[in-house]
Amino acid sequence: MASVTVRSSSHDYEVLIGKGLRHNLVEFISSGYTSILVITDSTVKDHYLQDVKESLSEATPVFTAVVPAGESSKSMVRYEELLDSCVDVKLDRKSLIIALGGGMIGDLAGFVASTYLRGIDYIQMPTTILAHDSSVGGKVAINHPKGKNLIGSFYHPVKVIYDIETMETLPESEIRSGYGEVIKHAFLSDEDWAHRLLKGKLSELSVKQLESDIMKGIQVKASIVEKDEREAGIRKYLNLGHTLAHAIEAELGYGEITHGEAVAVGLLFMMKLSNELKGAQLPIQAYKEWLDDNNYPVSVLTRIRPDRMLERMMLDKKTLRRKINFVLLHELSDPYVVEIEEAQLLEQMSLLINEVSGE
Amino acid sequence: MASVTVRSSSHDYEVLIGKGLRHNLVEFISSGYTSILVITDSTVKDHYLQDVKESLSEATPVFTAVVPAGESSKSMVRYEELLDSCVDVKLDRKSLIIALGGGMIGDLAGFVASTYLRGIDYIQMPTTILAHDSSVGGKVAINHPKGKNLIGSFYHPVKVIYDIETMETLPESEIRSGYGEVIKHAFLSDEDWAHRLLKGKLSELSVKQLESDIMKGIQVKASIVEKDEREAGIRKYLNLGHTLAHAIEAELGYGEITHGEAVAVGLLFMMKLSNELKGAQLPIQAYKEWLDDNNYPVSVLTRIRPDRMLERMMLDKKTLRRKINFVLLHELSDPYVVEIEEAQLLEQMSLLINEVSGE
């Protein structure tokens, strides 16, 4: 088992990563809780809920709440239902919520924990690769019909327990989604790591490499959020690829493509902007090939309209006075934030769409 | 103009108290905001919204959102509507929310501010005496059908601007409600002040005394919350009278009696418990007379059932392992927290109900 300690303004917390951790929860979870509510989704439930319940202390009452799988559950309706569940099972201030699932569950259950009785403890138990990103850093949220994560808080878990075995049941699309954020973390931090990833195929991934990539990703994320918890400065770098990704997800409807796939496509646009507008020499051709080799849905670009994307980016919370800030790269591992004019964005987006369409 | 500085874990903020402050907002509010949303209720709107809008800088776009007056607006439905308003007028991370109104508006608008884009700045502009309590300390919340303030956050305003002139339009019931919390602050902190209040009649209150009472109340509140922001210890003292008050409000339906009136009745029960069970000698007779003289609705006690009150107190967030903690007084200005058995609570509540019924 490996571990990383994350420092936050309210408290420090540990991220534990290892095989089969879900079978030994009693070792990692304080016995002082009056009750525990495990929040999970309809897919994860069938795989791991029983294991988790069995490995918690018999001395503590354990309740469960299950929401439908998929990003569309990160909604006001599910948020309200879960708060009702907290009230119904009488969670008190010394109760614990466990978020068992991917990023959707972590964000949703974390937001419930942050606002029930003005905040009770919660533990993240990520079951996807993608969630290596969202489970660290304290951002919890639900979506609004007009934008992703528009409603939420900054609220840190008391622990993150990452059972690497739960990655073994992931479908190909989820591995692809997770590596959208993994490669972002590599682009942000480590040129060698990035090139190594670009040379590999996800279908040939070993468990050992997966574990190492997740650990490295968490370290990148943790080191940035520790320095800038509330996104006043460098935390913005973590939005690399996300400005377009959020707009695509909102436009297509959440759940149409996965978040990490959208990020992977957003990173392509980031490379385009960095190279064309700012003279960088990022390996866009190698990245395009990697996206193709691993079946990333780059073709979604042919289904979007640049003007509508622009309107959605305006609403994005990183927007200030209707100008659009982008995170770009001078080179791999060297990010910066820059304001880009609407006309240039429209032009580069059209060019990229044409390239992808094969024109 | 008087001012008090409140220290919080995230930032310090000023409470400004004075006459006519609403006409000079441009002096007190940073000019750096991209836009401002004033959230108020249907009653306050008619009195003060125009003044507030006129005194804000013309350089900043100002939007307004109005909810129906009354505690029933502290609901999930209004919360959602207000978040929609924030999205519709495109508030961004550099926007400001102004909560113009009583405690309901402060709690509701503060909760919106705390969760829109994971938290944007807000300013409290209390227009009631009662709100001298809720506007300081960072507790923001909405109600759940099963309990008051069950959903919320700890989130501090960037400023509190208390225009004492806005108290002049308050109906008698609102003055009574406000003094429920004022006398609580006196009971908690200052025997002389408490006795002085008990000797006075609210109908004969001077503006000067009102200003002084509000200032003293805010100082008591601020000094306690600074030492214990998240209610781990002494902040619990502020719940003096509130355990029964919340149960009464929930039982009768929010809005049936005002919060401060419920607190005033809860304080009577607190005195009864302190004297009968713990041998204190609090001036319960003088307090009863003060309640009668000032038309507090003590008779609500004849409309409640002790067993149902007990069930509701169990749900109260101060409850742990189904035991009920009460804040009592050894003597005036000397509070403590103690666990009280269900049987004793039922007995003392029945006794008090009988006394009030005149049996």
CSV table of N, CA, C and O in Angstrom, one decimal, chain A residues 31-34 76-77 79-80 83-84 87-88 90-94 107 111 114-119 138-141 144-147 149-155 230-231 236 311 314-322, chain B residues 31-34 76-77 79-80 83-84 87-88 90-94 107 111 114-119 138-141 144-147 149-155 230-231 236 311 314-322:
chain,number,residue,atom,x,y,z
A,31,SER,N,-13.2,4.5,14.5
A,31,SER,CA,-14.3,3.8,15.1
A,31,SER,C,-15.3,4.8,15.8
A,31,SER,O,-16.3,4.3,16.4
A,32,GLY,N,-15.0,6.0,15.8
A,32,GLY,CA,-15.8,7.0,16.6
A,32,GLY,C,-17.1,7.5,16.0
A,32,GLY,O,-17.8,8.3,16.6
A,33,TYR,N,-17.4,7.0,14.8
A,33,TYR,CA,-18.6,7.5,14.1
A,33,TYR,C,-19.9,6.8,14.7
A,33,TYR,O,-19.9,5.7,15.0
A,34,THR,N,-20.9,7.7,14.8
A,34,THR,CA,-22.2,7.1,15.3
A,34,THR,C,-22.9,6.3,14.3
A,34,THR,O,-23.7,5.4,14.6
A,76,MET,N,-29.6,18.4,-9.0
A,76,MET,CA,-30.3,18.9,-7.8
A,76,MET,C,-31.3,17.9,-7.3
A,76,MET,O,-31.5,17.8,-6.1
A,77,VAL,N,-32.0,17.2,-8.2
A,77,VAL,CA,-33.0,16.2,-7.8
A,77,VAL,C,-32.3,15.1,-6.9
A,77,VAL,O,-32.8,14.7,-5.8
A,79,TYR,N,-29.4,15.3,-5.4
A,79,TYR,CA,-28.9,16.0,-4.2
A,79,TYR,C,-30.0,16.0,-3.1
A,79,TYR,O,-29.7,15.7,-1.9
A,80,GLU,N,-31.1,16.5,-3.5
A,80,GLU,CA,-32.3,16.6,-2.5
A,80,GLU,C,-32.6,15.2,-2.0
A,80,GLU,O,-32.9,15.1,-0.8
A,83,LEU,N,-30.1,14.2,0.6
A,83,LEU,CA,-30.3,14.9,1.9
A,83,LEU,C,-31.5,14.3,2.6
A,83,LEU,O,-31.4,14.1,3.8
A,84,ASP,N,-32.6,14.0,1.9
A,84,ASP,CA,-33.7,13.3,2.6
A,84,ASP,C,-33.2,12.0,3.2
A,84,ASP,O,-33.7,11.7,4.3
A,87,VAL,N,-31.5,12.6,6.5
A,87,VAL,CA,-32.5,12.9,7.5
A,87,VAL,C,-33.2,11.7,7.9
A,87,VAL,O,-33.4,11.4,9.1
A,88,ASP,N,-33.6,10.9,6.9
A,88,ASP,CA,-34.4,9.7,7.3
A,88,ASP,C,-33.6,8.7,8.1
A,88,ASP,O,-34.2,8.1,9.0
A,90,LYS,N,-31.3,9.5,10.1
A,90,LYS,CA,-30.9,10.3,11.2
A,90,LYS,C,-29.4,10.4,11.4
A,90,LYS,O,-28.8,10.2,12.5
A,91,LEU,N,-28.7,10.7,10.3
A,91,LEU,CA,-27.2,11.0,10.5
A,91,LEU,C,-27.1,12.2,11.4
A,91,LEU,O,-27.9,13.1,11.3
A,92,ASP,N,-26.1,12.1,12.3
A,92,ASP,CA,-25.9,13.3,13.1
A,92,ASP,C,-24.5,13.9,12.8
A,92,ASP,O,-23.8,13.4,11.9
A,93,ARG,N,-24.1,14.8,13.6
A,93,ARG,CA,-22.8,15.5,13.3
A,93,ARG,C,-21.6,14.6,13.4
A,93,ARG,O,-20.5,15.0,13.0
A,94,LYS,N,-21.8,13.5,14.1
A,94,LYS,CA,-20.6,12.5,14.2
A,94,LYS,C,-20.8,11.3,13.3
A,94,LYS,O,-20.2,10.3,13.5
A,107,ASP,N,-18.3,13.7,-6.2
A,107,ASP,CA,-18.8,15.1,-6.2
A,107,ASP,C,-20.1,15.2,-5.6
A,107,ASP,O,-20.4,16.2,-4.8
A,111,PHE,N,-20.8,16.8,-1.9
A,111,PHE,CA,-21.6,18.0,-1.8
A,111,PHE,C,-22.7,17.8,-0.7
A,111,PHE,O,-23.0,18.7,0.1
A,114,SER,N,-21.0,18.1,2.6
A,114,SER,CA,-20.6,19.5,2.9
A,114,SER,C,-21.7,20.4,3.3
A,114,SER,O,-21.5,21.4,4.0
A,115,THR,N,-22.9,20.0,3.1
A,115,THR,CA,-24.1,20.8,3.4
A,115,THR,C,-25.1,20.2,4.3
A,115,THR,O,-26.0,20.9,4.7
A,116,TYR,N,-24.9,18.9,4.6
A,116,TYR,CA,-25.8,18.3,5.6
A,116,TYR,C,-25.4,18.7,7.0
A,116,TYR,O,-24.2,18.5,7.4
A,117,LEU,N,-26.3,19.3,7.8
A,117,LEU,CA,-25.9,19.8,9.1
A,117,LEU,C,-24.7,20.8,9.1
A,117,LEU,O,-23.8,20.8,9.9
A,118,ARG,N,-24.6,21.5,8.0
A,118,ARG,CA,-23.4,22.4,7.7
A,118,ARG,C,-22.1,21.7,7.6
A,118,ARG,O,-21.0,22.3,7.8
A,119,GLY,N,-22.1,20.4,7.2
A,119,GLY,CA,-20.9,19.7,7.0
A,119,GLY,C,-20.6,18.6,8.0
A,119,GLY,O,-20.4,18.8,9.1
A,138,GLY,N,-10.8,18.6,-2.8
A,138,GLY,CA,-11.9,19.2,-2.0
A,138,GLY,C,-13.0,19.9,-2.9
A,138,GLY,O,-13.9,20.5,-2.3
A,139,LYS,N,-12.9,19.7,-4.2
A,139,LYS,CA,-14.0,20.3,-5.0
A,139,LYS,C,-15.2,19.3,-5.0
A,139,LYS,O,-15.0,18.2,-5.5
A,140,VAL,N,-16.3,19.8,-4.5
A,140,VAL,CA,-17.5,18.9,-4.6
A,140,VAL,C,-18.6,19.8,-5.3
A,140,VAL,O,-18.6,21.0,-5.2
A,141,ALA,N,-19.5,19.1,-6.0
A,141,ALA,CA,-20.4,19.9,-6.8
A,141,ALA,C,-21.5,19.0,-7.5
A,141,ALA,O,-21.4,17.8,-7.6
A,144,HIS,N,-25.6,22.2,-13.1
A,144,HIS,CA,-26.8,23.0,-13.4
A,144,HIS,C,-27.1,22.8,-14.9
A,144,HIS,O,-26.2,22.6,-15.7
A,145,PRO,N,-28.4,22.8,-15.3
A,145,PRO,CA,-28.7,22.6,-16.7
A,145,PRO,C,-27.8,23.5,-17.6
A,145,PRO,O,-27.5,23.1,-18.7
A,146,LYS,N,-27.4,24.6,-17.1
A,146,LYS,CA,-26.7,25.6,-17.9
A,146,LYS,C,-25.2,25.4,-17.8
A,146,LYS,O,-24.4,26.2,-18.4
A,147,GLY,N,-24.7,24.5,-16.9
A,147,GLY,CA,-23.2,24.4,-16.8
A,147,GLY,C,-22.8,23.4,-15.8
A,147,GLY,O,-23.5,23.2,-14.8
A,149,ASN,N,-20.9,21.7,-12.8
A,149,ASN,CA,-20.3,22.0,-11.5
A,149,ASN,C,-20.6,23.5,-11.1
A,149,ASN,O,-19.8,24.1,-10.3
A,150,LEU,N,-21.7,24.0,-11.5
A,150,LEU,CA,-21.9,25.4,-11.2
A,150,LEU,C,-22.4,25.6,-9.7
A,150,LEU,O,-22.3,26.6,-9.1
A,151,ILE,N,-22.8,24.5,-9.1
A,151,ILE,CA,-23.2,24.5,-7.7
A,151,ILE,C,-22.4,23.6,-6.9
A,151,ILE,O,-22.3,22.4,-7.2
A,152,GLY,N,-21.8,24.1,-5.8
A,152,GLY,CA,-20.9,23.2,-5.0
A,152,GLY,C,-20.1,23.9,-3.9
A,152,GLY,O,-20.4,25.1,-3.6
A,153,SER,N,-19.2,23.3,-3.4
A,153,SER,CA,-18.4,23.9,-2.3
A,153,SER,C,-16.9,23.4,-2.4
A,153,SER,O,-16.6,22.5,-3.2
A,154,PHE,N,-16.1,24.0,-1.6
A,154,PHE,CA,-14.8,23.4,-1.3
A,154,PHE,C,-14.8,22.7,0.0
A,154,PHE,O,-15.1,23.4,1.0
A,155,TYR,N,-14.7,21.4,0.0
A,155,TYR,CA,-14.9,20.7,1.2
A,155,TYR,C,-14.1,19.4,1.1
A,155,TYR,O,-14.4,18.5,0.3
A,230,ARG,N,-8.2,27.4,-3.3
A,230,ARG,CA,-9.4,28.0,-3.8
A,230,ARG,C,-9.3,28.6,-5.2
A,230,ARG,O,-10.1,29.5,-5.6
A,231,GLU,N,-8.3,28.1,-6.0
A,231,GLU,CA,-8.2,28.5,-7.4
A,231,GLU,C,-8.0,30.0,-7.6
A,231,GLU,O,-8.6,30.6,-8.5
A,236,LYS,N,-5.6,27.0,-11.3
A,236,LYS,CA,-6.2,27.1,-12.7
A,236,LYS,C,-5.6,26.2,-13.7
A,236,LYS,O,-6.2,25.8,-14.7
A,311,GLU,N,-20.4,30.5,-26.5
A,311,GLU,CA,-21.4,31.0,-25.5
A,311,GLU,C,-21.3,30.2,-24.2
A,311,GLU,O,-21.4,30.8,-23.2
A,314,MET,N,-18.4,31.2,-22.1
A,314,MET,CA,-18.6,32.4,-21.4
A,314,MET,C,-19.2,32.2,-20.1
A,314,MET,O,-18.9,32.9,-19.1
A,315,LEU,N,-20.1,31.2,-20.0
A,315,LEU,CA,-20.7,30.9,-18.7
A,315,LEU,C,-19.8,30.2,-17.8
A,315,LEU,O,-20.0,30.2,-16.6
A,316,ASP,N,-18.8,29.6,-18.3
A,316,ASP,CA,-17.9,28.8,-17.5
A,316,ASP,C,-17.4,29.7,-16.3
A,316,ASP,O,-17.1,30.9,-16.5
A,317,LYS,N,-17.2,29.1,-15.2
A,317,LYS,CA,-16.9,29.9,-14.0
A,317,LYS,C,-15.5,30.6,-14.0
A,317,LYS,O,-15.2,31.5,-13.2
A,318,LYS,N,-14.7,30.2,-15.0
A,318,LYS,CA,-13.4,30.8,-15.1
A,318,LYS,C,-13.5,32.1,-15.9
A,318,LYS,O,-12.5,32.8,-16.1
A,319,THR,N,-14.7,32.4,-16.4
A,319,THR,CA,-14.8,33.6,-17.2
A,319,THR,C,-15.0,34.8,-16.4
A,319,THR,O,-15.7,34.8,-15.4
A,320,LEU,N,-14.4,35.9,-16.8
A,320,LEU,CA,-14.5,37.2,-16.1
A,320,LEU,C,-14.7,38.3,-17.1
A,320,LEU,O,-14.0,38.4,-18.1
A,321,ARG,N,-15.7,39.1,-16.9
A,321,ARG,CA,-16.1,40.1,-17.8
A,321,ARG,C,-16.2,39.7,-19.3
A,321,ARG,O,-15.7,40.3,-20.2
A,322,ARG,N,-16.8,38.5,-19.4
A,322,ARG,CA,-17.0,38.0,-20.8
A,322,ARG,C,-15.8,37.8,-21.6
A,322,ARG,O,-15.8,37.9,-22.9
B,31,SER,N,-15.2,48.5,-5.1
B,31,SER,CA,-15.6,48.7,-6.5
B,31,SER,C,-15.2,47.7,-7.5
B,31,SER,O,-15.4,47.8,-8.6
B,32,GLY,N,-14.5,46.6,-7.0
B,32,GLY,CA,-13.9,45.6,-7.8
B,32,GLY,C,-14.9,44.6,-8.3
B,32,GLY,O,-14.5,43.7,-9.1
B,33,TYR,N,-16.1,44.6,-7.9
B,33,TYR,CA,-17.0,43.5,-8.4
B,33,TYR,C,-17.5,43.7,-9.8
B,33,TYR,O,-17.8,44.8,-10.2
B,34,THR,N,-17.7,42.6,-10.5
B,34,THR,CA,-18.1,42.6,-11.9
B,34,THR,C,-19.6,42.9,-12.0
B,34,THR,O,-20.1,43.4,-12.9
B,76,MET,N,-35.8,24.6,-0.2
B,76,MET,CA,-35.0,24.0,-1.3
B,76,MET,C,-35.5,24.7,-2.6
B,76,MET,O,-34.8,25.0,-3.5
B,77,VAL,N,-36.8,24.9,-2.7
B,77,VAL,CA,-37.4,25.5,-3.9
B,77,VAL,C,-36.9,26.9,-4.2
B,77,VAL,O,-36.4,27.2,-5.3
B,79,TYR,N,-34.2,28.2,-2.9
B,79,TYR,CA,-32.7,28.0,-3.1
B,79,TYR,C,-32.4,27.8,-4.6
B,79,TYR,O,-31.6,28.4,-5.2
B,80,GLU,N,-33.1,26.8,-5.1
B,80,GLU,CA,-32.9,26.5,-6.5
B,80,GLU,C,-33.3,27.6,-7.5
B,80,GLU,O,-32.5,27.9,-8.4
B,83,LEU,N,-30.4,30.1,-7.3
B,83,LEU,CA,-29.3,29.7,-8.1
B,83,LEU,C,-29.6,29.9,-9.6
B,83,LEU,O,-28.7,30.3,-10.4
B,84,ASP,N,-30.8,29.6,-10.0
B,84,ASP,CA,-31.1,29.8,-11.4
B,84,ASP,C,-31.0,31.3,-11.8
B,84,ASP,O,-30.4,31.7,-12.8
B,87,VAL,N,-27.3,32.1,-12.3
B,87,VAL,CA,-26.9,31.7,-13.7
B,87,VAL,C,-27.5,32.6,-14.7
B,87,VAL,O,-26.8,33.0,-15.7
B,88,ASP,N,-28.8,32.9,-14.6
B,88,ASP,CA,-29.4,33.7,-15.6
B,88,ASP,C,-28.8,35.1,-15.8
B,88,ASP,O,-28.6,35.6,-16.9
B,90,LYS,N,-25.8,35.7,-15.1
B,90,LYS,CA,-24.4,35.4,-15.3
B,90,LYS,C,-23.4,36.0,-14.2
B,90,LYS,O,-22.4,36.6,-14.6
B,91,LEU,N,-23.8,35.8,-13.0
B,91,LEU,CA,-22.8,36.2,-11.9
B,91,LEU,C,-21.6,35.3,-12.1
B,91,LEU,O,-21.6,34.1,-12.5
B,92,ASP,N,-20.4,35.9,-12.0
B,92,ASP,CA,-19.2,35.2,-12.0
B,92,ASP,C,-18.4,35.2,-10.7
B,92,ASP,O,-19.0,35.7,-9.7
B,93,ARG,N,-17.2,34.7,-10.7
B,93,ARG,CA,-16.6,34.5,-9.4
B,93,ARG,C,-16.2,35.8,-8.7
B,93,ARG,O,-15.8,35.9,-7.6
B,94,LYS,N,-16.2,36.9,-9.5
B,94,LYS,CA,-16.0,38.2,-8.9
B,94,LYS,C,-17.2,39.0,-8.7
B,94,LYS,O,-17.2,40.3,-8.6
B,107,ASP,N,-29.8,33.9,5.7
B,107,ASP,CA,-29.5,32.5,5.7
B,107,ASP,C,-29.6,32.0,4.3
B,107,ASP,O,-28.8,31.2,3.8
B,111,PHE,N,-26.5,31.0,1.8
B,111,PHE,CA,-26.3,29.7,1.4
B,111,PHE,C,-26.1,29.6,-0.1
B,111,PHE,O,-25.3,28.9,-0.7
B,114,SER,N,-22.7,30.7,-0.8
B,114,SER,CA,-21.7,29.7,-0.4
B,114,SER,C,-21.6,28.6,-1.4
B,114,SER,O,-20.5,27.9,-1.4
B,115,THR,N,-22.6,28.4,-2.2
B,115,THR,CA,-22.6,27.2,-3.1
B,115,THR,C,-22.6,27.6,-4.6
B,115,THR,O,-22.5,26.7,-5.4
B,116,TYR,N,-22.8,28.8,-4.9
B,116,TYR,CA,-22.8,29.2,-6.4
B,116,TYR,C,-21.3,29.3,-6.8
B,116,TYR,O,-20.5,30.1,-6.2
B,117,LEU,N,-20.9,28.6,-7.8
B,117,LEU,CA,-19.5,28.5,-8.2
B,117,LEU,C,-18.6,28.2,-7.1
B,117,LEU,O,-17.5,28.7,-7.0
B,118,ARG,N,-19.0,27.4,-6.2
B,118,ARG,CA,-18.3,27.0,-5.0
B,118,ARG,C,-18.0,28.1,-4.1
B,118,ARG,O,-17.0,28.1,-3.3
B,119,GLY,N,-18.8,29.2,-4.1
B,119,GLY,CA,-18.6,30.3,-3.2
B,119,GLY,C,-18.2,31.6,-3.8
B,119,GLY,O,-17.1,31.7,-4.3
B,138,GLY,N,-21.4,33.4,10.3
B,138,GLY,CA,-21.1,32.5,9.1
B,138,GLY,C,-22.0,31.3,9.0
B,138,GLY,O,-21.8,30.5,8.1
B,139,LYS,N,-23.1,31.2,9.8
B,139,LYS,CA,-24.0,30.1,9.6
B,139,LYS,C,-25.0,30.5,8.5
B,139,LYS,O,-25.7,31.4,8.7
B,140,VAL,N,-25.0,29.7,7.5
B,140,VAL,CA,-26.0,29.9,6.4
B,140,VAL,C,-26.8,28.6,6.2
B,140,VAL,O,-26.2,27.6,6.3
B,141,ALA,N,-28.0,28.7,5.9
B,141,ALA,CA,-28.8,27.4,5.8
B,141,ALA,C,-30.2,27.6,5.2
B,141,ALA,O,-30.7,28.7,5.1
B,144,HIS,N,-35.3,22.0,6.2
B,144,HIS,CA,-35.8,20.7,5.6
B,144,HIS,C,-37.1,20.5,6.3
B,144,HIS,O,-37.3,20.9,7.4
B,145,PRO,N,-38.1,19.9,5.5
B,145,PRO,CA,-39.4,19.6,6.2
B,145,PRO,C,-39.3,19.0,7.6
B,145,PRO,O,-40.1,19.2,8.4
B,146,LYS,N,-38.2,18.2,7.8
B,146,LYS,CA,-38.1,17.6,9.1
B,146,LYS,C,-37.2,18.3,10.1
B,146,LYS,O,-37.0,17.8,11.2
B,147,GLY,N,-36.7,19.5,9.8
B,147,GLY,CA,-36.0,20.2,10.8
B,147,GLY,C,-35.4,21.5,10.2
B,147,GLY,O,-35.1,21.6,9.0
B,149,ASN,N,-32.8,24.5,9.5
B,149,ASN,CA,-31.4,24.6,9.2
B,149,ASN,C,-30.6,23.3,9.0
B,149,ASN,O,-29.4,23.3,9.3
B,150,LEU,N,-31.3,22.3,8.6
B,150,LEU,CA,-30.6,21.0,8.4
B,150,LEU,C,-29.6,21.0,7.3
B,150,LEU,O,-28.7,20.2,7.2
B,151,ILE,N,-29.8,22.0,6.3
B,151,ILE,CA,-29.0,22.0,5.1
B,151,ILE,C,-28.3,23.4,5.1
B,151,ILE,O,-29.0,24.4,5.1
B,152,GLY,N,-27.0,23.4,5.0
B,152,GLY,CA,-26.3,24.7,5.0
B,152,GLY,C,-24.8,24.6,5.0
B,152,GLY,O,-24.3,23.5,4.8
B,153,SER,N,-24.2,25.7,5.3
B,153,SER,CA,-22.7,25.7,5.3
B,153,SER,C,-22.2,26.7,6.4
B,153,SER,O,-23.0,27.4,7.0
B,154,PHE,N,-20.9,26.6,6.7
B,154,PHE,CA,-20.3,27.7,7.4
B,154,PHE,C,-19.6,28.6,6.4
B,154,PHE,O,-18.7,28.1,5.7
B,155,TYR,N,-20.1,29.8,6.2
B,155,TYR,CA,-19.6,30.7,5.2
B,155,TYR,C,-19.8,32.1,5.6
B,155,TYR,O,-20.9,32.6,5.7
B,230,ARG,N,-16.8,26.4,14.5
B,230,ARG,CA,-17.6,25.3,14.0
B,230,ARG,C,-18.4,24.6,15.0
B,230,ARG,O,-18.7,23.4,14.9
B,231,GLU,N,-18.6,25.2,16.1
B,231,GLU,CA,-19.5,24.7,17.1
B,231,GLU,C,-18.9,23.4,17.7
B,231,GLU,O,-19.7,22.4,18.0
B,236,LYS,N,-21.8,26.3,21.3
B,236,LYS,CA,-23.0,25.6,21.7
B,236,LYS,C,-23.8,26.5,22.6
B,236,LYS,O,-25.1,26.4,22.7
B,311,GLU,N,-39.3,13.9,20.2
B,311,GLU,CA,-38.9,13.3,19.0
B,311,GLU,C,-38.2,14.3,18.0
B,311,GLU,O,-37.2,14.0,17.4
B,314,MET,N,-34.7,15.1,19.2
B,314,MET,CA,-33.8,14.0,18.8
B,314,MET,C,-33.2,14.3,17.4
B,314,MET,O,-32.0,13.9,17.2
B,315,LEU,N,-34.0,14.8,16.5
B,315,LEU,CA,-33.5,15.1,15.2
B,315,LEU,C,-32.6,16.3,15.1
B,315,LEU,O,-31.8,16.5,14.2
B,316,ASP,N,-32.7,17.1,16.1
B,316,ASP,CA,-31.9,18.4,16.2
B,316,ASP,C,-30.4,18.0,16.0
B,316,ASP,O,-30.0,17.1,16.6
B,317,LYS,N,-29.7,18.9,15.3
B,317,LYS,CA,-28.3,18.5,15.0
B,317,LYS,C,-27.4,18.5,16.2
B,317,LYS,O,-26.3,18.0,16.1
B,318,LYS,N,-27.8,19.0,17.3
B,318,LYS,CA,-27.0,18.9,18.5
B,318,LYS,C,-27.1,17.6,19.2
B,318,LYS,O,-26.5,17.3,20.2
B,319,THR,N,-28.0,16.7,18.6
B,319,THR,CA,-28.2,15.4,19.3
B,319,THR,C,-27.1,14.4,18.9
B,319,THR,O,-26.7,14.3,17.7
B,320,LEU,N,-26.8,13.6,19.8
B,320,LEU,CA,-25.7,12.6,19.6
B,320,LEU,C,-26.2,11.3,20.2
B,320,LEU,O,-26.5,11.3,21.4
B,321,ARG,N,-26.2,10.2,19.5
B,321,ARG,CA,-26.6,9.0,20.0
B,321,ARG,C,-27.9,9.0,20.8
B,321,ARG,O,-28.1,8.5,21.8
B,322,ARG,N,-28.9,9.7,20.2
B,322,ARG,CA,-30.2,9.9,20.7
B,322,ARG,C,-30.3,10.3,22.2
B,322,ARG,O,-31.2,10.0,22.9
